[in-house]
């Protein structure tokens, strides 16, 4: 295995601690709030592990295939942060509608508005990103 790939895998496995922590806390909350998802060993432990594995494998795959650093200081890293924020916001909107009992129209309207403003803000200020050199 190349030292570059070994470094990428090590970094992403360390970062994936956050994914498993969010899964261990988040999935039981969703399971306890929804009537259509039963609290079994498979859902309480399997869903966090599945979420962790998919997110970690996805980020490792993206970094290995594109050979990019995906650091927030780089333009690619900023784009990935934007996409991740949009996805997390979507999950939050779905949670508010399904488990929180909120009406779908205001939640979806707020999600689309915040997403639109964020994309416009990123588009306007994205060109002013200070280029930094990455050191290893």
GROMACS .gro file of N, CA and C in nm:
model
  408
    1UNK      N    1   0.085  -0.117   0.000
    1UNK     CA    2   0.000   0.000   0.000
    1UNK      C    3   0.090   0.124   0.000
    2UNK      N    4   0.054   0.220  -0.082
    2UNK     CA    5   0.130   0.344  -0.088
    2UNK      C    6   0.120   0.419   0.044
    3UNK      N    7   0.224   0.493   0.075
    3UNK     CA    8   0.221   0.572   0.198
    3UNK      C    9   0.112   0.679   0.192
    4UNK      N   10   0.085   0.731   0.071
    4UNK     CA   11  -0.023   0.831   0.055
    4UNK      C   12  -0.158   0.769   0.091
    5UNK      N   13  -0.184   0.648   0.043
    5UNK     CA   14  -0.311   0.581   0.073
    5UNK      C   15  -0.321   0.547   0.222
    6UNK      N   16  -0.210   0.503   0.279
    6UNK     CA   17  -0.209   0.471   0.422
    6UNK      C   18  -0.241   0.596   0.505
    7UNK      N   19  -0.185   0.710   0.466
    7UNK     CA   20  -0.210   0.836   0.537
    7UNK      C   21  -0.357   0.876   0.525
    8UNK      N   22  -0.413   0.862   0.404
    8UNK     CA   23  -0.554   0.896   0.381
    8UNK      C   24  -0.645   0.808   0.466
    9UNK      N   25  -0.618   0.679   0.467
    9UNK     CA   26  -0.701   0.586   0.544
    9UNK      C   27  -0.691   0.618   0.693
   10UNK      N   28  -0.569   0.644   0.742
   10UNK     CA   29  -0.552   0.677   0.883
   10UNK      C   30  -0.627   0.804   0.919
   11UNK      N   31  -0.615   0.909   0.837
   11UNK     CA   32  -0.684   1.035   0.865
   11UNK      C   33  -0.836   1.017   0.866
   12UNK      N   34  -0.887   0.946   0.767
   12UNK     CA   35  -1.032   0.930   0.758
   12UNK      C   36  -1.086   0.839   0.868
   13UNK      N   37  -1.010   0.739   0.910
   13UNK     CA   38  -1.055   0.656   1.023
   13UNK      C   39  -1.058   0.737   1.152
   14UNK      N   40  -0.963   0.827   1.169
   14UNK     CA   41  -0.967   0.914   1.287
   14UNK      C   42  -1.086   1.010   1.279
   15UNK      N   43  -1.113   1.064   1.162
   15UNK     CA   44  -1.228   1.152   1.146
   15UNK      C   45  -1.360   1.077   1.161
   16UNK      N   46  -1.358   0.949   1.130
   16UNK     CA   47  -1.482   0.872   1.134
   16UNK      C   48  -1.531   0.848   1.276
   17UNK      N   49  -1.450   0.880   1.375
   17UNK     CA   50  -1.497   0.871   1.513
   17UNK      C   51  -1.620   0.959   1.531
   18UNK      N   52  -1.620   1.073   1.465
   18UNK     CA   53  -1.737   1.163   1.474
   18UNK      C   54  -1.859   1.097   1.411
   19UNK      N   55  -1.841   1.026   1.298
   19UNK     CA   56  -1.955   0.961   1.231
   19UNK      C   57  -2.017   0.855   1.321
   20UNK      N   58  -1.934   0.773   1.385
   20UNK     CA   59  -1.989   0.667   1.468
   20UNK      C   60  -2.054   0.727   1.593
   21UNK      N   61  -1.996   0.834   1.646
   21UNK     CA   62  -2.057   0.899   1.763
   21UNK      C   63  -2.193   0.958   1.728
   22UNK      N   64  -2.202   1.025   1.614
   22UNK     CA   65  -2.330   1.079   1.571
   22UNK      C   66  -2.431   0.968   1.545
   23UNK      N   67  -2.384   0.857   1.487
   23UNK     CA   68  -2.474   0.745   1.461
   23UNK      C   69  -2.525   0.680   1.588
   24UNK      N   70  -2.437   0.665   1.686
   24UNK     CA   71  -2.476   0.601   1.812
   24UNK      C   72  -2.576   0.688   1.887
   25UNK      N   73  -2.563   0.819   1.877
   25UNK     CA   74  -2.656   0.909   1.945
   25UNK      C   75  -2.779   0.936   1.859
   26UNK      N   76  -2.759   0.960   1.730
   26UNK     CA   77  -2.868   1.003   1.643
   26UNK      C   78  -2.969   0.895   1.608
   27UNK      N   79  -2.921   0.776   1.570
   27UNK     CA   80  -3.014   0.672   1.528
   27UNK      C   81  -3.110   0.629   1.640
   28UNK      N   82  -3.063   0.608   1.763
   28UNK     CA   83  -3.160   0.574   1.869
   28UNK      C   84  -3.264   0.684   1.892
   29UNK      N   85  -3.224   0.810   1.877
   29UNK     CA   86  -3.322   0.918   1.888
   29UNK      C   87  -3.428   0.908   1.780
   30UNK      N   88  -3.384   0.883   1.657
   30UNK     CA   89  -3.480   0.869   1.547
   30UNK      C   90  -3.568   0.747   1.568
   31UNK      N   91  -3.509   0.636   1.610
   31UNK     CA   92  -3.585   0.513   1.632
   31UNK      C   93  -3.688   0.531   1.743
   32UNK      N   94  -3.650   0.600   1.850
   32UNK     CA   95  -3.744   0.618   1.960
   32UNK      C   96  -3.857   0.715   1.925
   33UNK      N   97  -3.837   0.803   1.828
   33UNK     CA   98  -3.937   0.902   1.792
   33UNK      C   99  -4.030   0.858   1.679
   34UNK      N  100  -3.995   0.752   1.609
   34UNK     CA  101  -4.078   0.708   1.497
   34UNK      C  102  -4.147   0.577   1.531
   35UNK      N  103  -4.270   0.568   1.488
   35UNK     CA  104  -4.349   0.447   1.517
   35UNK      C  105  -4.322   0.337   1.415
   36UNK      N  106  -4.277   0.372   1.296
   36UNK     CA  107  -4.261   0.273   1.190
   36UNK      C  108  -4.127   0.203   1.193
   37UNK      N  109  -4.038   0.241   1.285
   37UNK     CA  110  -3.907   0.178   1.295
   37UNK      C  111  -3.894   0.117   1.434
   38UNK      N  112  -3.887  -0.016   1.438
   38UNK     CA  113  -3.881  -0.087   1.566
   38UNK      C  114  -3.740  -0.081   1.625
   39UNK      N  115  -3.733  -0.077   1.756
   39UNK     CA  116  -3.605  -0.075   1.826
   39UNK      C  117  -3.558  -0.218   1.846
   40UNK      N  118  -3.482  -0.268   1.754
   40UNK     CA  119  -3.422  -0.401   1.764
   40UNK      C  120  -3.270  -0.384   1.771
   41UNK      N  121  -3.202  -0.492   1.798
   41UNK     CA  122  -3.055  -0.488   1.801
   41UNK      C  123  -3.001  -0.446   1.665
   42UNK      N  124  -3.065  -0.494   1.560
   42UNK     CA  125  -3.020  -0.460   1.425
   42UNK      C  126  -3.034  -0.311   1.396
   43UNK      N  127  -3.144  -0.250   1.437
   43UNK     CA  128  -3.161  -0.108   1.407
   43UNK      C  129  -3.080  -0.019   1.501
   44UNK      N  130  -3.072  -0.054   1.629
   44UNK     CA  131  -3.002   0.032   1.725
   44UNK      C  132  -2.851   0.026   1.704
   45UNK      N  133  -2.796  -0.091   1.673
   45UNK     CA  134  -2.652  -0.102   1.653
   45UNK      C  135  -2.615  -0.111   1.505
   46UNK      N  136  -2.701  -0.172   1.424
   46UNK     CA  137  -2.669  -0.190   1.283
   46UNK      C  138  -2.672  -0.062   1.203
   47UNK      N  139  -2.771   0.023   1.226
   47UNK     CA  140  -2.780   0.149   1.150
   47UNK      C  141  -2.662   0.242   1.178
   48UNK      N  142  -2.618   0.260   1.304
   48UNK     CA  143  -2.500   0.343   1.324
   48UNK      C  144  -2.374   0.287   1.258
   49UNK      N  145  -2.356   0.155   1.266
   49UNK     CA  146  -2.239   0.095   1.203
   49UNK      C  147  -2.247   0.107   1.052
   50UNK      N  148  -2.365   0.085   0.995
   50UNK     CA  149  -2.382   0.099   0.850
   50UNK      C  150  -2.357   0.243   0.806
   51UNK      N  151  -2.410   0.339   0.882
   51UNK     CA  152  -2.388   0.479   0.851
   51UNK      C  153  -2.239   0.513   0.858
   52UNK      N  154  -2.174   0.469   0.963
   52UNK     CA  155  -2.030   0.492   0.979
   52UNK      C  156  -1.951   0.432   0.864
   53UNK      N  157  -1.982   0.308   0.830
   53UNK     CA  158  -1.907   0.239   0.725
   53UNK      C  159  -1.925   0.307   0.589
   54UNK      N  160  -2.048   0.343   0.556
   54UNK     CA  161  -2.072   0.407   0.426
   54UNK      C  162  -2.006   0.544   0.416
   55UNK      N  163  -2.019   0.625   0.520
   55UNK     CA  164  -1.958   0.758   0.517
   55UNK      C  165  -1.805   0.750   0.515
   56UNK      N  166  -1.749   0.661   0.594
   56UNK     CA  167  -1.604   0.648   0.598
   56UNK      C  168  -1.549   0.593   0.467
   57UNK      N  169  -1.613   0.488   0.415
   57UNK     CA  170  -1.569   0.433   0.287
   57UNK      C  171  -1.585   0.534   0.174
   58UNK      N  172  -1.693   0.612   0.180
   58UNK     CA  173  -1.714   0.714   0.077
   58UNK      C  174  -1.607   0.821   0.078
   59UNK      N  175  -1.571   0.871   0.197
   59UNK     CA  176  -1.469   0.975   0.202
   59UNK      C  177  -1.331   0.920   0.166
   60UNK      N  178  -1.302   0.798   0.208
   60UNK     CA  179  -1.174   0.738   0.168
   60UNK      C  180  -1.171   0.719   0.017
   61UNK      N  181  -1.280   0.670  -0.039
   61UNK     CA  182  -1.286   0.651  -0.183
   61UNK      C  183  -1.271   0.780  -0.261
   62UNK      N  184  -1.338   0.885  -0.216
   62UNK     CA  185  -1.327   1.014  -0.284
   62UNK      C  186  -1.184   1.066  -0.279
   63UNK      N  187  -1.121   1.056  -0.162
   63UNK     CA  188  -0.985   1.107  -0.150
   63UNK      C  189  -0.885   1.026  -0.230
   64UNK      N  190  -0.903   0.893  -0.233
   64UNK     CA  191  -0.809   0.810  -0.309
   64UNK      C  192  -0.827   0.831  -0.459
   65UNK      N  193  -0.952   0.835  -0.505
   65UNK     CA  194  -0.978   0.849  -0.648
   65UNK      C  195  -0.943   0.987  -0.702
   66UNK      N  196  -0.968   1.092  -0.624
   66UNK     CA  197  -0.943   1.227  -0.674
   66UNK      C  198  -0.808   1.281  -0.635
   67UNK      N  199  -0.740   1.216  -0.542
   67UNK     CA  200  -0.610   1.260  -0.492
   67UNK      C  201  -0.613   1.402  -0.439
   68UNK      N  202  -0.725   1.442  -0.381
   68UNK     CA  203  -0.735   1.575  -0.323
   68UNK      C  204  -0.729   1.564  -0.171
   69UNK      N  205  -0.694   1.671  -0.108
   69UNK     CA  206  -0.677   1.672   0.036
   69UNK      C  207  -0.808   1.684   0.112
   70UNK      N  208  -0.908   1.748   0.053
   70UNK     CA  209  -1.038   1.769   0.117
   70UNK      C  210  -1.024   1.837   0.253
   71UNK      N  211  -0.929   1.925   0.263
   71UNK     CA  212  -0.916   2.007   0.382
   71UNK      C  213  -1.006   2.128   0.364
   72UNK      N  214  -1.056   2.182   0.472
   72UNK     CA  215  -1.147   2.295   0.463
   72UNK      C  216  -1.075   2.418   0.408
   73UNK      N  217  -0.943   2.423   0.419
   73UNK     CA  218  -0.869   2.537   0.368
   73UNK      C  219  -0.860   2.540   0.216
   74UNK      N  220  -0.893   2.429   0.151
   74UNK     CA  221  -0.885   2.423   0.006
   74UNK      C  222  -1.023   2.446  -0.054
   75UNK      N  223  -1.030   2.492  -0.179
   75UNK     CA  224  -1.161   2.511  -0.243
   75UNK      C  225  -1.243   2.382  -0.250
   76UNK      N  226  -1.178   2.269  -0.274
   76UNK     CA  227  -1.250   2.142  -0.279
   76UNK      C  228  -1.304   2.107  -0.141
   77UNK      N  229  -1.227   2.133  -0.037
   77UNK     CA  230  -1.272   2.107   0.098
   77UNK      C  231  -1.391   2.195   0.137
   78UNK      N  232  -1.389   2.320   0.093
   78UNK     CA  233  -1.503   2.408   0.118
   78UNK      C  234  -1.628   2.358   0.047
   79UNK      N  235  -1.611   2.310  -0.076
   79UNK     CA  236  -1.725   2.255  -0.150
   79UNK      C  237  -1.781   2.132  -0.081
   80UNK      N  238  -1.693   2.044  -0.035
   80UNK     CA  239  -1.738   1.924   0.035
   80UNK      C  240  -1.811   1.961   0.165
   81UNK      N  241  -1.764   2.063   0.233
   81UNK     CA  242  -1.832   2.109   0.355
   81UNK      C  243  -1.970   2.162   0.322
   82UNK      N  244  -1.981   2.233   0.211
   82UNK     CA  245  -2.111   2.285   0.168
   82UNK      C  246  -2.207   2.171   0.137
   83UNK      N  247  -2.162   2.072   0.062
   83UNK     CA  248  -2.247   1.958   0.027
   83UNK      C  249  -2.288   1.881   0.152
   84UNK      N  250  -2.194   1.860   0.243
   84UNK     CA  251  -2.225   1.789   0.367
   84UNK      C  252  -2.328   1.866   0.449
   85UNK      N  253  -2.313   1.997   0.457
   85UNK     CA  254  -2.410   2.078   0.531
   85UNK      C  255  -2.548   2.072   0.470
   86UNK      N  256  -2.555   2.071   0.336
   86UNK     CA  257  -2.685   2.059   0.269
   86UNK      C  258  -2.749   1.924   0.299
   87UNK      N  259  -2.668   1.818   0.298
   87UNK     CA  260  -2.722   1.685   0.328
   87UNK      C  261  -2.769   1.675   0.473
   88UNK      N  262  -2.690   1.727   0.566
   88UNK     CA  263  -2.729   1.721   0.706
   88UNK      C  264  -2.855   1.804   0.730
   89UNK      N  265  -2.864   1.919   0.663
   89UNK     CA  266  -2.985   2.001   0.673
   89UNK      C  267  -3.107   1.927   0.621
   90UNK      N  268  -3.091   1.853   0.512
   90UNK     CA  269  -3.201   1.773   0.458
   90UNK      C  270  -3.245   1.664   0.554
   91UNK      N  271  -3.148   1.598   0.617
   91UNK     CA  272  -3.182   1.496   0.716
   91UNK      C  273  -3.255   1.560   0.834
   92UNK      N  274  -3.209   1.677   0.876
   92UNK     CA  275  -3.276   1.748   0.984
   92UNK      C  276  -3.418   1.786   0.947
   93UNK      N  277  -3.439   1.829   0.823
   93UNK     CA  278  -3.574   1.866   0.778
   93UNK      C  279  -3.664   1.743   0.777
   94UNK      N  280  -3.614   1.632   0.728
   94UNK     CA  281  -3.693   1.509   0.727
   94UNK      C  282  -3.726   1.466   0.869
   95UNK      N  283  -3.631   1.479   0.960
   95UNK     CA  284  -3.656   1.444   1.099
   95UNK      C  285  -3.764   1.532   1.160
   96UNK      N  286  -3.757   1.663   1.134
   96UNK     CA  287  -3.858   1.754   1.190
   96UNK      C  288  -3.998   1.720   1.141
   97UNK      N  289  -4.009   1.679   1.014
   97UNK     CA  290  -4.140   1.647   0.958
   97UNK      C  291  -4.189   1.511   1.009
   98UNK      N  292  -4.102   1.410   1.007
   98UNK     CA  293  -4.147   1.275   1.042
   98UNK      C  294  -4.157   1.254   1.191
   99UNK      N  295  -4.056   1.290   1.267
   99UNK     CA  296  -4.056   1.261   1.410
   99UNK      C  297  -4.100   1.380   1.494
  100UNK      N  298  -4.072   1.500   1.447
  100UNK     CA  299  -4.106   1.618   1.526
  100UNK      C  300  -4.249   1.663   1.513
  101UNK      N  301  -4.318   1.615   1.411
  101UNK     CA  302  -4.457   1.649   1.393
  101UNK      C  303  -4.481   1.787   1.332
  102UNK      N  304  -4.377   1.849   1.279
  102UNK     CA  305  -4.393   1.980   1.217
  102UNK      C  306  -4.457   1.966   1.080
  103UNK      N  307  -4.522   2.070   1.035
  103UNK     CA  308  -4.584   2.070   0.904
  103UNK      C  309  -4.473   2.071   0.797
  104UNK      N  310  -4.496   1.997   0.689
  104UNK     CA  311  -4.394   1.982   0.587
  104UNK      C  312  -4.367   2.111   0.510
  105UNK      N  313  -4.470   2.189   0.481
  105UNK     CA  314  -4.453   2.308   0.398
  105UNK      C  315  -4.358   2.411   0.460
  106UNK      N  316  -4.375   2.451   0.585
  106UNK     CA  317  -4.281   2.549   0.641
  106UNK      C  318  -4.139   2.494   0.656
  107UNK      N  319  -4.127   2.367   0.691
  107UNK     CA  320  -3.994   2.308   0.708
  107UNK      C  321  -3.922   2.303   0.574
  108UNK      N  322  -3.990   2.256   0.470
  108UNK     CA  323  -3.928   2.248   0.338
  108UNK      C  324  -3.897   2.387   0.285
  109UNK      N  325  -3.986   2.482   0.307
  109UNK     CA  326  -3.961   2.620   0.264
  109UNK      C  327  -3.838   2.677   0.333
  110UNK      N  328  -3.828   2.656   0.463
  110UNK     CA  329  -3.711   2.705   0.537
  110UNK      C  330  -3.584   2.637   0.489
  111UNK      N  331  -3.589   2.505   0.466
  111UNK     CA  332  -3.471   2.431   0.420
  111UNK      C  333  -3.426   2.482   0.283
  112UNK      N  334  -3.520   2.500   0.191
  112UNK     CA  335  -3.484   2.548   0.057
  112UNK      C  336  -3.431   2.691   0.064
  113UNK      N  337  -3.491   2.775   0.147
  113UNK     CA  338  -3.445   2.914   0.159
  113UNK      C  339  -3.304   2.920   0.217
  114UNK      N  340  -3.279   2.848   0.324
  114UNK     CA  341  -3.146   2.849   0.385
  114UNK      C  342  -3.043   2.789   0.290
  115UNK      N  343  -3.079   2.682   0.221
  115UNK     CA  344  -2.988   2.621   0.125
  115UNK      C  345  -2.957   2.719   0.011
  116UNK      N  346  -3.059   2.786  -0.040
  116UNK     CA  347  -3.039   2.882  -0.148
  116UNK      C  348  -2.950   2.998  -0.106
  117UNK      N  349  -2.976   3.054   0.011
  117UNK     CA  350  -2.895   3.165   0.060
  117UNK      C  351  -2.750   3.120   0.081
  118UNK      N  352  -2.732   3.001   0.134
  118UNK     CA  353  -2.597   2.948   0.157
  118UNK      C  354  -2.523   2.929   0.025
  119UNK      N  355  -2.589   2.875  -0.075
  119UNK     CA  356  -2.524   2.854  -0.205
  119UNK      C  357  -2.489   2.988  -0.269
  120UNK      N  358  -2.579   3.083  -0.262
  120UNK     CA  359  -2.550   3.216  -0.319
  120UNK      C  360  -2.434   3.280  -0.243
  121UNK      N  361  -2.435   3.272  -0.111
  121UNK     CA  362  -2.325   3.327  -0.031
  121UNK      C  363  -2.193   3.260  -0.067
  122UNK      N  364  -2.194   3.128  -0.080
  122UNK     CA  365  -2.073   3.055  -0.118
  122UNK      C  366  -2.026   3.096  -0.256
  123UNK      N  367  -2.119   3.114  -0.347
  123UNK     CA  368  -2.083   3.150  -0.484
  123UNK      C  369  -2.021   3.289  -0.488
  124UNK      N  370  -2.075   3.381  -0.409
  124UNK     CA  371  -2.023   3.518  -0.409
  124UNK      C  372  -1.887   3.525  -0.339
  125UNK      N  373  -1.873   3.460  -0.225
  125UNK     CA  374  -1.749   3.469  -0.148
  125UNK      C  375  -1.650   3.358  -0.180
  126UNK      N  376  -1.689   3.260  -0.258
  126UNK     CA  377  -1.601   3.147  -0.287
  126UNK      C  378  -1.476   3.184  -0.362
  127UNK      N  379  -1.480   3.290  -0.440
  127UNK     CA  380  -1.364   3.332  -0.516
  127UNK      C  381  -1.259   3.397  -0.428
  128UNK      N  382  -1.297   3.439  -0.308
  128UNK     CA  383  -1.205   3.509  -0.221
  128UNK      C  384  -1.133   3.414  -0.125
  129UNK      N  385  -1.137   3.286  -0.154
  129UNK     CA  386  -1.072   3.189  -0.067
  129UNK      C  387  -0.922   3.209  -0.076
  130UNK      N  388  -0.859   3.219   0.038
  130UNK     CA  389  -0.715   3.238   0.041
  130UNK      C  390  -0.649   3.104   0.015
  131UNK      N  391  -0.564   3.100  -0.086
  131UNK     CA  392  -0.494   2.978  -0.119
  131UNK      C  393  -0.381   2.955  -0.018
  132UNK      N  394  -0.379   2.841   0.045
  132UNK     CA  395  -0.272   2.806   0.139
  132UNK      C  396  -0.205   2.682   0.090
  133UNK      N  397  -0.078   2.669   0.120
  133UNK     CA  398  -0.007   2.549   0.081
  133UNK      C  399  -0.021   2.446   0.191
  134UNK      N  400  -0.047   2.324   0.151
  134UNK     CA  401  -0.067   2.215   0.247
  134UNK      C  402   0.071   2.153   0.277
  135UNK      N  403   0.100   2.137   0.403
  135UNK     CA  404   0.224   2.072   0.443
  135UNK      C  405   0.191   1.938   0.507
  136UNK      N  406   0.280   1.844   0.487
  136UNK     CA  407   0.258   1.712   0.545
  136UNK      C  408   0.364   1.678   0.644
   0.00000   0.00000   0.00000
